[in-house]
Amino acid sequence: MGDLPFFVSQDSSDVWANPELFLLDEQRRPRFVAGVPPDYFSSQGQLWGNPVYNWDTLRQSGYRWWIGWIGGLPVCVPCCPTLT
């Protein structure tokens, strides 16, 4: 497996159905967005715009959403090996 798609889009069904798992404001807009600092490839850094996860809530749930999400990858991506 190559890169694991880690972030979801602000308008994804994941954010819509589980807003508590992301750092959103009262209008369900991201309070923070993902990116990377400046590096060898980009002197300005990169601002990806994906909502940031609420890791405290995910931890309290035993990472249930993540386990289900990663466990479902073989169904969505046939070339992905089973992770169980």
GROMACS .gro file of C-alpha atoms in nm:
model
   84
    1MET     CA    1   0.000   0.000   0.000
    2GLY     CA    2   0.124   0.350  -0.078
    3ASP     CA    3  -0.010   0.659   0.091
    4LEU     CA    4  -0.308   0.617   0.319
    5PRO     CA    5  -0.562   0.892   0.250
    6PHE     CA    6  -0.567   1.046   0.597
    7PHE     CA    7  -0.775   1.361   0.570
    8VAL     CA    8  -1.131   1.403   0.447
    9SER     CA    9  -1.290   1.693   0.263
   10GLN     CA   10  -1.485   1.957   0.453
   11ASP     CA   11  -1.796   1.868   0.253
   12SER     CA   12  -1.754   1.490   0.290
   13SER     CA   13  -2.015   1.256   0.431
   14ASP     CA   14  -1.769   1.179   0.713
   15VAL     CA   15  -1.777   1.539   0.838
   16TRP     CA   16  -2.152   1.571   0.778
   17ALA     CA   17  -2.238   1.252   0.970
   18ASN     CA   18  -1.975   1.290   1.247
   19PRO     CA   19  -1.914   1.661   1.310
   20GLU     CA   20  -1.804   1.591   1.668
   21LEU     CA   21  -1.497   1.410   1.533
   22PHE     CA   22  -1.360   1.730   1.376
   23LEU     CA   23  -1.264   2.072   1.510
   24LEU     CA   24  -1.554   2.274   1.367
   25ASP     CA   25  -1.721   2.600   1.463
   26GLU     CA   26  -2.094   2.651   1.533
   27GLN     CA   27  -2.167   2.663   1.156
   28ARG     CA   28  -1.974   2.337   1.107
   29ARG     CA   29  -1.687   2.513   0.932
   30PRO     CA   30  -1.331   2.405   1.017
   31ARG     CA   31  -1.174   2.596   1.305
   32PHE     CA   32  -0.836   2.472   1.177
   33VAL     CA   33  -0.729   2.314   0.849
   34ALA     CA   34  -0.451   2.073   0.762
   35GLY     CA   35  -0.131   2.154   0.580
   36VAL     CA   36   0.245   2.135   0.613
   37PRO     CA   37   0.510   2.395   0.700
   38PRO     CA   38   0.766   2.521   0.449
   39ASP     CA   39   1.013   2.256   0.337
   40TYR     CA   40   1.245   2.158   0.051
   41PHE     CA   41   0.952   2.116  -0.191
   42SER     CA   42   0.760   2.433  -0.104
   43SER     CA   43   0.914   2.740   0.056
   44GLN     CA   44   0.565   2.868   0.137
   45GLY     CA   45   0.439   2.542   0.287
   46GLN     CA   46   0.107   2.395   0.184
   47LEU     CA   47  -0.245   2.466   0.308
   48TRP     CA   48  -0.461   2.168   0.217
   49GLY     CA   49  -0.785   2.296   0.367
   50ASN     CA   50  -0.901   1.967   0.519
   51PRO     CA   51  -1.070   1.987   0.861
   52VAL     CA   52  -0.854   1.876   1.152
   53TYR     CA   53  -0.963   1.578   1.362
   54ASN     CA   54  -1.082   1.616   1.721
   55TRP     CA   55  -0.830   1.370   1.862
   56ASP     CA   56  -0.964   1.397   2.218
   57THR     CA   57  -1.309   1.278   2.105
   58LEU     CA   58  -1.159   1.006   1.887
   59ARG     CA   59  -0.943   0.882   2.176
   60GLN     CA   60  -1.244   0.876   2.414
   61SER     CA   61  -1.432   0.655   2.167
   62GLY     CA   62  -1.144   0.409   2.148
   63TYR     CA   63  -1.083   0.534   1.791
   64ARG     CA   64  -1.399   0.346   1.685
   65TRP     CA   65  -1.454   0.565   1.376
   66TRP     CA   66  -1.095   0.519   1.260
   67ILE     CA   67  -1.103   0.144   1.309
   68GLY     CA   68  -1.422   0.120   1.103
   69TRP     CA   69  -1.289   0.355   0.837
   70ILE     CA   70  -0.960   0.170   0.790
   71GLY     CA   71  -1.134  -0.168   0.814
   72GLY     CA   72  -1.361  -0.066   0.525
   73LEU     CA   73  -1.077   0.018   0.288
   74PRO     CA   74  -1.056  -0.330   0.131
   75VAL     CA   75  -1.421  -0.293   0.025
   76CYS     CA   76  -1.366   0.053  -0.128
   77VAL     CA   77  -1.022  -0.015  -0.273
   78PRO     CA   78  -1.008  -0.372  -0.409
   79CYS     CA   79  -0.628  -0.372  -0.432
   80CYS     CA   80  -0.601  -0.293  -0.059
   81PRO     CA   81  -0.519  -0.602   0.147
   82THR     CA   82  -0.744  -0.701   0.432
   83LEU     CA   83  -0.626  -0.539   0.754
   84THR     CA   84  -0.769  -0.794   0.996
   0.00000   0.00000   0.00000
